[in-house]
PDB file of C-alpha atoms in Angstrom:
ATOM      1  CA  MET A   1     -16.372  85.492 -27.337  1.00  0.00           C
ATOM      2  CA  THR A   2     -14.712  86.465 -23.973  1.00  0.00           C
ATOM      3  CA  GLY A   3     -11.513  85.237 -22.438  1.00  0.00           C
ATOM      4  CA  ILE A   4     -11.660  83.290 -19.111  1.00  0.00           C
ATOM      5  CA  SER A   5      -8.395  83.619 -17.261  1.00  0.00           C
ATOM      6  CA  SER A   6      -9.411  81.797 -14.152  1.00  0.00           C
ATOM      7  CA  THR A   7      -8.581  78.369 -15.474  1.00  0.00           C
ATOM      8  CA  PRO A   8      -5.506  76.877 -13.789  1.00  0.00           C
ATOM      9  CA  ALA A   9      -2.460  76.669 -16.062  1.00  0.00           C
ATOM     10  CA  SER A  10      -2.207  72.940 -15.457  1.00  0.00           C
ATOM     11  CA  SER A  11      -5.572  72.361 -17.023  1.00  0.00           C
ATOM     12  CA  ARG A  12      -4.741  74.240 -20.142  1.00  0.00           C
ATOM     13  CA  THR A  13      -2.710  71.373 -21.401  1.00  0.00           C
ATOM     14  CA  GLY A  14      -3.781  67.810 -22.549  1.00  0.00           C
ATOM     15  CA  TYR A  15      -6.464  66.712 -24.805  1.00  0.00           C
ATOM     16  CA  THR A  16      -9.415  66.631 -22.357  1.00  0.00           C
ATOM     17  CA  TRP A  17     -12.139  68.980 -23.458  1.00  0.00           C
ATOM     18  CA  ARG A  18     -13.335  71.468 -20.812  1.00  0.00           C
ATOM     19  CA  VAL A  19     -16.665  73.291 -20.699  1.00  0.00           C
ATOM     20  CA  VAL A  20     -15.062  76.473 -22.100  1.00  0.00           C
ATOM     21  CA  ASP A  21     -13.775  74.434 -25.034  1.00  0.00           C
ATOM     22  CA  ILE A  22     -17.162  73.133 -25.847  1.00  0.00           C
ATOM     23  CA  VAL A  23     -18.817  76.555 -25.449  1.00  0.00           C
ATOM     24  CA  VAL A  24     -16.290  78.352 -27.666  1.00  0.00           C
ATOM     25  CA  ALA A  25     -16.337  75.581 -30.275  1.00  0.00           C
ATOM     26  CA  ALA A  26     -20.114  75.899 -30.380  1.00  0.00           C
ATOM     27  CA  LEU A  27     -19.791  79.628 -30.861  1.00  0.00           C
ATOM     28  CA  ILE A  28     -17.342  79.136 -33.681  1.00  0.00           C
ATOM     29  CA  ALA A  29     -19.612  76.578 -35.195  1.00  0.00           C
ATOM     30  CA  VAL A  30     -22.722  78.833 -35.024  1.00  0.00           C
ATOM     31  CA  ALA A  31     -20.856  81.721 -36.584  1.00  0.00           C
ATOM     32  CA  GLY A  32     -19.622  79.288 -39.134  1.00  0.00           C
ATOM     33  CA  GLY A  33     -23.158  78.222 -39.950  1.00  0.00           C
ATOM     34  CA  VAL A  34     -24.029  81.787 -40.790  1.00  0.00           C
ATOM     35  CA  ILE A  35     -20.908  82.104 -42.947  1.00  0.00           C
ATOM     36  CA  PHE A  36     -21.780  78.869 -44.730  1.00  0.00           C
ATOM     37  CA  TRP A  37     -25.315  80.137 -45.554  1.00  0.00           C
ATOM     38  CA  ALA A  38     -24.039  83.463 -46.826  1.00  0.00           C
ATOM     39  CA  TRP A  39     -21.265  81.804 -48.718  1.00  0.00           C
ATOM     40  CA  SER A  40     -23.800  79.582 -50.429  1.00  0.00           C
ATOM     41  CA  GLN A  41     -25.766  82.600 -51.552  1.00  0.00           C
ATOM     42  CA  GLY A  42     -22.623  84.127 -52.950  1.00  0.00           C
ATOM     43  CA  ALA A  43     -21.891  81.073 -54.915  1.00  0.00           C
ATOM     44  CA  ASN A  44     -25.035  81.583 -56.925  1.00  0.00           C
ATOM     45  CA  LEU A  45     -24.172  85.162 -57.617  1.00  0.00           C
ATOM     46  CA  LEU A  46     -20.637  84.418 -58.721  1.00  0.00           C
ATOM     47  CA  ALA A  47     -21.440  81.408 -60.822  1.00  0.00           C
ATOM     48  CA  PRO A  48     -21.141  83.360 -64.138  1.00  0.00           C
ATOM     49  CA  VAL A  49     -17.671  84.470 -63.222  1.00  0.00           C
ATOM     50  CA  PHE A  50     -16.286  80.952 -63.442  1.00  0.00           C
ATOM     51  CA  VAL A  51     -16.208  80.563 -67.261  1.00  0.00           C
ATOM     52  CA  TYR A  52     -14.244  77.317 -66.830  1.00  0.00           C
ATOM     53  CA  PRO A  53     -16.682  75.444 -64.515  1.00  0.00           C
ATOM     54  CA  PRO A  54     -14.048  73.512 -62.468  1.00  0.00           C
ATOM     55  CA  SER A  55     -12.485  76.822 -61.431  1.00  0.00           C
ATOM     56  CA  SER A  56     -15.492  77.353 -59.114  1.00  0.00           C
ATOM     57  CA  GLY A  57     -13.486  75.285 -56.668  1.00  0.00           C
ATOM     58  CA  LEU A  58     -11.530  78.444 -56.005  1.00  0.00           C
ATOM     59  CA  TYR A  59     -14.542  79.724 -54.060  1.00  0.00           C
ATOM     60  CA  ALA A  60     -14.970  76.691 -51.888  1.00  0.00           C
ATOM     61  CA  GLY A  61     -12.635  77.573 -49.041  1.00  0.00           C
ATOM     62  CA  GLY A  62     -15.202  79.709 -47.255  1.00  0.00           C
ATOM     63  CA  TRP A  63     -17.053  76.583 -46.351  1.00  0.00           C
ATOM     64  CA  MET A  64     -14.017  75.203 -44.477  1.00  0.00           C
ATOM     65  CA  ILE A  65     -13.137  78.096 -42.205  1.00  0.00           C
ATOM     66  CA  PRO A  66     -14.800  76.684 -39.040  1.00  0.00           C
ATOM     67  CA  ALA A  67     -12.765  73.469 -39.203  1.00  0.00           C
ATOM     68  CA  VAL A  68      -9.385  75.195 -39.298  1.00  0.00           C
ATOM     69  CA  LEU A  69     -10.290  78.148 -37.062  1.00  0.00           C
ATOM     70  CA  GLY A  70     -11.774  75.834 -34.486  1.00  0.00           C
ATOM     71  CA  MET A  71      -8.718  73.750 -34.257  1.00  0.00           C
ATOM     72  CA  LEU A  72      -6.314  76.670 -34.288  1.00  0.00           C
ATOM     73  CA  ILE A  73      -8.090  78.097 -31.279  1.00  0.00           C
ATOM     74  CA  ILE A  74      -8.992  75.076 -29.214  1.00  0.00           C
ATOM     75  CA  ARG A  75      -6.109  72.834 -30.185  1.00  0.00           C
ATOM     76  CA  LYS A  76      -7.581  69.568 -29.043  1.00  0.00           C
ATOM     77  CA  PRO A  77      -8.492  66.392 -30.957  1.00  0.00           C
ATOM     78  CA  GLY A  78     -11.946  66.587 -32.609  1.00  0.00           C
ATOM     79  CA  ALA A  79     -12.116  70.371 -32.706  1.00  0.00           C
ATOM     80  CA  ALA A  80     -11.994  70.624 -36.581  1.00  0.00           C
ATOM     81  CA  LEU A  81     -14.515  67.891 -37.099  1.00  0.00           C
ATOM     82  CA  PHE A  82     -16.856  69.209 -34.348  1.00  0.00           C
ATOM     83  CA  CYS A  83     -16.890  72.819 -35.555  1.00  0.00           C
ATOM     84  CA  GLU A  84     -17.270  71.995 -39.208  1.00  0.00           C
ATOM     85  CA  THR A  85     -20.032  69.501 -38.622  1.00  0.00           C
ATOM     86  CA  VAL A  86     -22.027  71.790 -36.275  1.00  0.00           C
ATOM     87  CA  ALA A  87     -21.581  74.676 -38.735  1.00  0.00           C
ATOM     88  CA  ALA A  88     -22.938  72.534 -41.485  1.00  0.00           C
ATOM     89  CA  THR A  89     -25.940  71.651 -39.273  1.00  0.00           C
ATOM     90  CA  GLY A  90     -26.503  75.331 -38.719  1.00  0.00           C
ATOM     91  CA  GLU A  91     -26.607  76.027 -42.399  1.00  0.00           C
ATOM     92  CA  LEU A  92     -29.072  73.188 -42.914  1.00  0.00           C
ATOM     93  CA  ILE A  93     -31.312  74.620 -40.130  1.00  0.00           C
ATOM     94  CA  MET A  94     -31.206  78.055 -41.781  1.00  0.00           C
ATOM     95  CA  GLY A  95     -32.214  76.548 -45.096  1.00  0.00           C
ATOM     96  CA  SER A  96     -29.442  75.199 -47.257  1.00  0.00           C
ATOM     97  CA  GLN A  97     -29.881  75.050 -50.981  1.00  0.00           C
ATOM     98  CA  TYR A  98     -27.864  71.806 -50.862  1.00  0.00           C
ATOM     99  CA  GLY A  99     -30.294  70.066 -48.589  1.00  0.00           C
ATOM    100  CA  THR A 100     -29.157  67.342 -46.148  1.00  0.00           C
ATOM    101  CA  THR A 101     -26.009  66.682 -48.223  1.00  0.00           C
ATOM    102  CA  VAL A 102     -24.573  69.730 -46.515  1.00  0.00           C
ATOM    103  CA  LEU A 103     -24.143  67.595 -43.430  1.00  0.00           C
ATOM    104  CA  ILE A 104     -22.075  65.051 -45.229  1.00  0.00           C
ATOM    105  CA  SER A 105     -19.978  67.827 -46.761  1.00  0.00           C
ATOM    106  CA  GLY A 106     -19.409  69.266 -43.319  1.00  0.00           C
ATOM    107  CA  VAL A 107     -18.280  66.018 -41.870  1.00  0.00           C
ATOM    108  CA  LEU A 108     -15.925  65.222 -44.741  1.00  0.00           C
ATOM    109  CA  GLN A 109     -14.349  68.714 -44.804  1.00  0.00           C
ATOM    110  CA  GLY A 110     -13.914  68.663 -41.088  1.00  0.00           C
ATOM    111  CA  LEU A 111     -12.341  65.217 -41.319  1.00  0.00           C
ATOM    112  CA  GLY A 112      -9.974  66.415 -43.956  1.00  0.00           C
ATOM    113  CA  ALA A 113      -8.657  69.212 -41.743  1.00  0.00           C
ATOM    114  CA  GLU A 114      -8.658  66.937 -38.649  1.00  0.00           C
ATOM    115  CA  LEU A 115      -6.571  64.301 -40.237  1.00  0.00           C
ATOM    116  CA  VAL A 116      -3.780  66.867 -41.054  1.00  0.00           C
ATOM    117  CA  PHE A 117      -3.590  68.030 -37.428  1.00  0.00           C
ATOM    118  CA  ALA A 118      -3.720  64.459 -36.275  1.00  0.00           C
ATOM    119  CA  ALA A 119      -0.773  63.619 -38.563  1.00  0.00           C
ATOM    120  CA  LEU A 120       1.070  66.476 -36.844  1.00  0.00           C
ATOM    121  CA  MET A 121       0.205  64.930 -33.477  1.00  0.00           C
ATOM    122  CA  TYR A 122      -1.869  68.024 -32.591  1.00  0.00           C
ATOM    123  CA  LYS A 123       1.396  69.837 -31.827  1.00  0.00           C
ATOM    124  CA  LYS A 124       1.804  72.128 -34.803  1.00  0.00           C
ATOM    125  CA  PHE A 125      -0.555  75.074 -35.283  1.00  0.00           C
ATOM    126  CA  ASN A 126       1.778  77.350 -37.337  1.00  0.00           C
ATOM    127  CA  LEU A 127       1.027  78.764 -40.807  1.00  0.00           C
ATOM    128  CA  PRO A 128       2.175  75.718 -42.773  1.00  0.00           C
ATOM    129  CA  ALA A 129       0.001  73.463 -40.595  1.00  0.00           C
ATOM    130  CA  SER A 130      -2.934  75.850 -41.101  1.00  0.00           C
ATOM    131  CA  LEU A 131      -2.428  75.912 -44.855  1.00  0.00           C
ATOM    132  CA  LEU A 132      -2.137  72.131 -45.026  1.00  0.00           C
ATOM    133  CA  ALA A 133      -5.239  71.608 -42.906  1.00  0.00           C
ATOM    134  CA  GLY A 134      -7.265  73.990 -45.254  1.00  0.00           C
ATOM    135  CA  ALA A 135      -5.894  72.047 -48.224  1.00  0.00           C
ATOM    136  CA  GLY A 136      -6.947  68.789 -46.537  1.00  0.00           C
ATOM    137  CA  ALA A 137     -10.461  70.143 -46.074  1.00  0.00           C
ATOM    138  CA  GLY A 138     -10.444  71.276 -49.683  1.00  0.00           C
ATOM    139  CA  LEU A 139      -9.220  67.950 -50.979  1.00  0.00           C
ATOM    140  CA  PHE A 140     -12.082  66.150 -49.189  1.00  0.00           C
ATOM    141  CA  CYS A 141     -14.540  68.754 -50.468  1.00  0.00           C
ATOM    142  CA  GLY A 142     -13.408  68.179 -54.033  1.00  0.00           C
ATOM    143  CA  LEU A 143     -13.569  64.423 -53.768  1.00  0.00           C
ATOM    144  CA  ASN A 144     -17.050  64.635 -52.238  1.00  0.00           C
ATOM    145  CA  ASP A 145     -18.347  66.902 -54.984  1.00  0.00           C
ATOM    146  CA  SER A 146     -16.686  64.864 -57.739  1.00  0.00           C
ATOM    147  CA  PHE A 147     -17.150  61.206 -56.825  1.00  0.00           C
ATOM    148  CA  LEU A 148     -19.994  60.634 -54.342  1.00  0.00           C
ATOM    149  CA  PRO A 149     -23.481  60.069 -55.752  1.00  0.00           C
ATOM    150  CA  TRP A 150     -24.830  63.463 -54.671  1.00  0.00           C
ATOM    151  CA  GLY A 151     -21.757  65.354 -56.023  1.00  0.00           C
ATOM    152  CA  TRP A 152     -22.872  68.314 -58.091  1.00  0.00           C
ATOM    153  CA  ASN A 153     -20.117  67.853 -60.690  1.00  0.00           C
ATOM    154  CA  ILE A 154     -20.110  64.072 -60.884  1.00  0.00           C
ATOM    155  CA  ALA A 155     -20.677  64.265 -64.620  1.00  0.00           C
ATOM    156  CA  TYR A 156     -17.429  66.123 -65.205  1.00  0.00           C
ATOM    157  CA  GLU A 157     -14.733  64.350 -67.272  1.00  0.00           C
ATOM    158  CA  ALA A 158     -11.800  62.960 -65.322  1.00  0.00           C
ATOM    159  CA  GLY A 159      -9.528  65.877 -66.199  1.00  0.00           C
ATOM    160  CA  ASP A 160     -12.114  68.478 -65.051  1.00  0.00           C
ATOM    161  CA  LYS A 161     -12.725  66.641 -61.849  1.00  0.00           C
ATOM    162  CA  LEU A 162      -8.986  66.657 -61.141  1.00  0.00           C
ATOM    163  CA  ALA A 163      -8.783  70.407 -61.901  1.00  0.00           C
ATOM    164  CA  TYR A 164     -11.776  71.015 -59.590  1.00  0.00           C
ATOM    165  CA  ILE A 165     -10.255  69.090 -56.698  1.00  0.00           C
ATOM    166  CA  VAL A 166      -6.924  70.995 -57.085  1.00  0.00           C
ATOM    167  CA  PHE A 167      -8.813  74.270 -57.107  1.00  0.00           C
ATOM    168  CA  CYS A 168     -10.688  73.297 -53.981  1.00  0.00           C
ATOM    169  CA  ALA A 169      -7.475  72.381 -52.180  1.00  0.00           C
ATOM    170  CA  ILE A 170      -5.932  75.718 -53.235  1.00  0.00           C
ATOM    171  CA  SER A 171      -9.003  77.620 -51.962  1.00  0.00           C
ATOM    172  CA  GLY A 172      -9.102  75.679 -48.742  1.00  0.00           C
ATOM    173  CA  ALA A 173      -5.411  76.406 -48.117  1.00  0.00           C
ATOM    174  CA  VAL A 174      -5.699  80.118 -48.864  1.00  0.00           C
ATOM    175  CA  ILE A 175      -9.193  81.031 -47.533  1.00  0.00           C
ATOM    176  CA  ALA A 176      -9.682  78.525 -44.714  1.00  0.00           C
ATOM    177  CA  GLY A 177      -6.076  78.032 -43.775  1.00  0.00           C
ATOM    178  CA  GLY A 178      -4.596  81.387 -44.334  1.00  0.00           C
ATOM    179  CA  LEU A 179      -7.412  83.524 -43.088  1.00  0.00           C
ATOM    180  CA  SER A 180      -8.037  81.356 -40.013  1.00  0.00           C
ATOM    181  CA  TRP A 181      -4.410  81.609 -39.048  1.00  0.00           C
ATOM    182  CA  ILE A 182      -4.523  85.419 -39.402  1.00  0.00           C
ATOM    183  CA  ALA A 183      -7.810  85.552 -37.382  1.00  0.00           C
ATOM    184  CA  THR A 184      -6.441  83.451 -34.564  1.00  0.00           C
ATOM    185  CA  ARG A 185      -3.404  85.733 -34.221  1.00  0.00           C
ATOM    186  CA  GLY A 186      -5.626  88.738 -34.238  1.00  0.00           C
ATOM    187  CA  LEU A 187      -7.906  87.282 -31.505  1.00  0.00           C
ATOM    188  CA  ALA A 188      -4.958  86.282 -29.436  1.00  0.00           C
ATOM    189  CA  LYS A 189      -3.764  89.963 -29.466  1.00  0.00           C
ATOM    190  CA  THR A 190      -7.110  91.027 -27.886  1.00  0.00           C
ATOM    191  CA  GLY A 191      -6.717  88.614 -24.972  1.00  0.00           C
ATOM    192  CA  VAL A 192      -9.966  86.742 -25.589  1.00  0.00           C
ATOM    193  CA  LEU A 193      -8.089  83.471 -26.012  1.00  0.00           C
ATOM    194  CA  SER A 194      -6.561  83.654 -22.474  1.00  0.00           C
ATOM    195  CA  SER A 195      -8.066  80.300 -21.521  1.00  0.00           C
ATOM    196  CA  PHE A 196      -6.535  78.402 -24.423  1.00  0.00           C
ATOM    197  CA  ALA A 197      -3.123  77.332 -25.525  1.00  0.00           C
ATOM    198  CA  SER A 198      -3.676  79.620 -28.562  1.00  0.00           C
ATOM    199  CA  ARG A 199      -3.464  82.603 -26.285  1.00  0.00           C
ATOM    200  CA  LYS A 200       0.164  83.042 -27.461  1.00  0.00           C
ATOM    201  CA  ALA A 201      -0.707  82.685 -31.150  1.00  0.00           C
ATOM    202  CA  ALA A 202       0.200  86.274 -31.864  1.00  0.00           C
ATOM    203  CA  THR A 203       3.773  85.776 -30.767  1.00  0.00           C
ATOM    204  CA  GLU A 204       4.307  82.165 -31.971  1.00  0.00           C
ATOM    205  CA  SER A 205       6.746  81.552 -34.861  1.00  0.00           C
ATOM    206  CA  VAL A 206       5.188  81.507 -38.304  1.00  0.00           C
ATOM    207  CA  PHE A 207       7.013  78.366 -39.236  1.00  0.00           C
ATOM    208  CA  SER A 208       7.781  76.419 -36.054  1.00  0.00           C
TER     209      SER A 208
END
């Protein structure tokens, strides 16, 4: 990913997507697809660790990183949904153990993060916003897994479903929200985000 500094400052504002936005969003999504696939393999290996099955939701945050990271970098409506959906498509193409349902999961998780940023009028990209977006993605992940027909834990008792959803939200906030915020600040320091409003992420206030 390389910074493009030739874009006029006036075009760096507003909600209209530019070519560079689409290209970078696609790169984030492709990288996300690889992360998704690897994360899914890790889920199989770590399954025995979660003695209380609903606690496996604590692992779910890795599947939501593209949604939050994409929005924190691009900062335009649709970024979270786009990056998460394309990343899920990439995982499917590489051979997802979850089959085509991975696409539905991607859309819903992306929507969960997108709605948080939309509620903030796409004006807040600080740590609290990032954590909330990750939690939103986790919430939708937990609801998907617990209540839709293809949900893998649909047979859980109500209490276990609630616990799983809470664990997913926590994981989304910490892994997708927290790590994406840290990654964005790190990328901003390198100068590769010079074409985006997020180019100043490294010096932005944590809470405002």
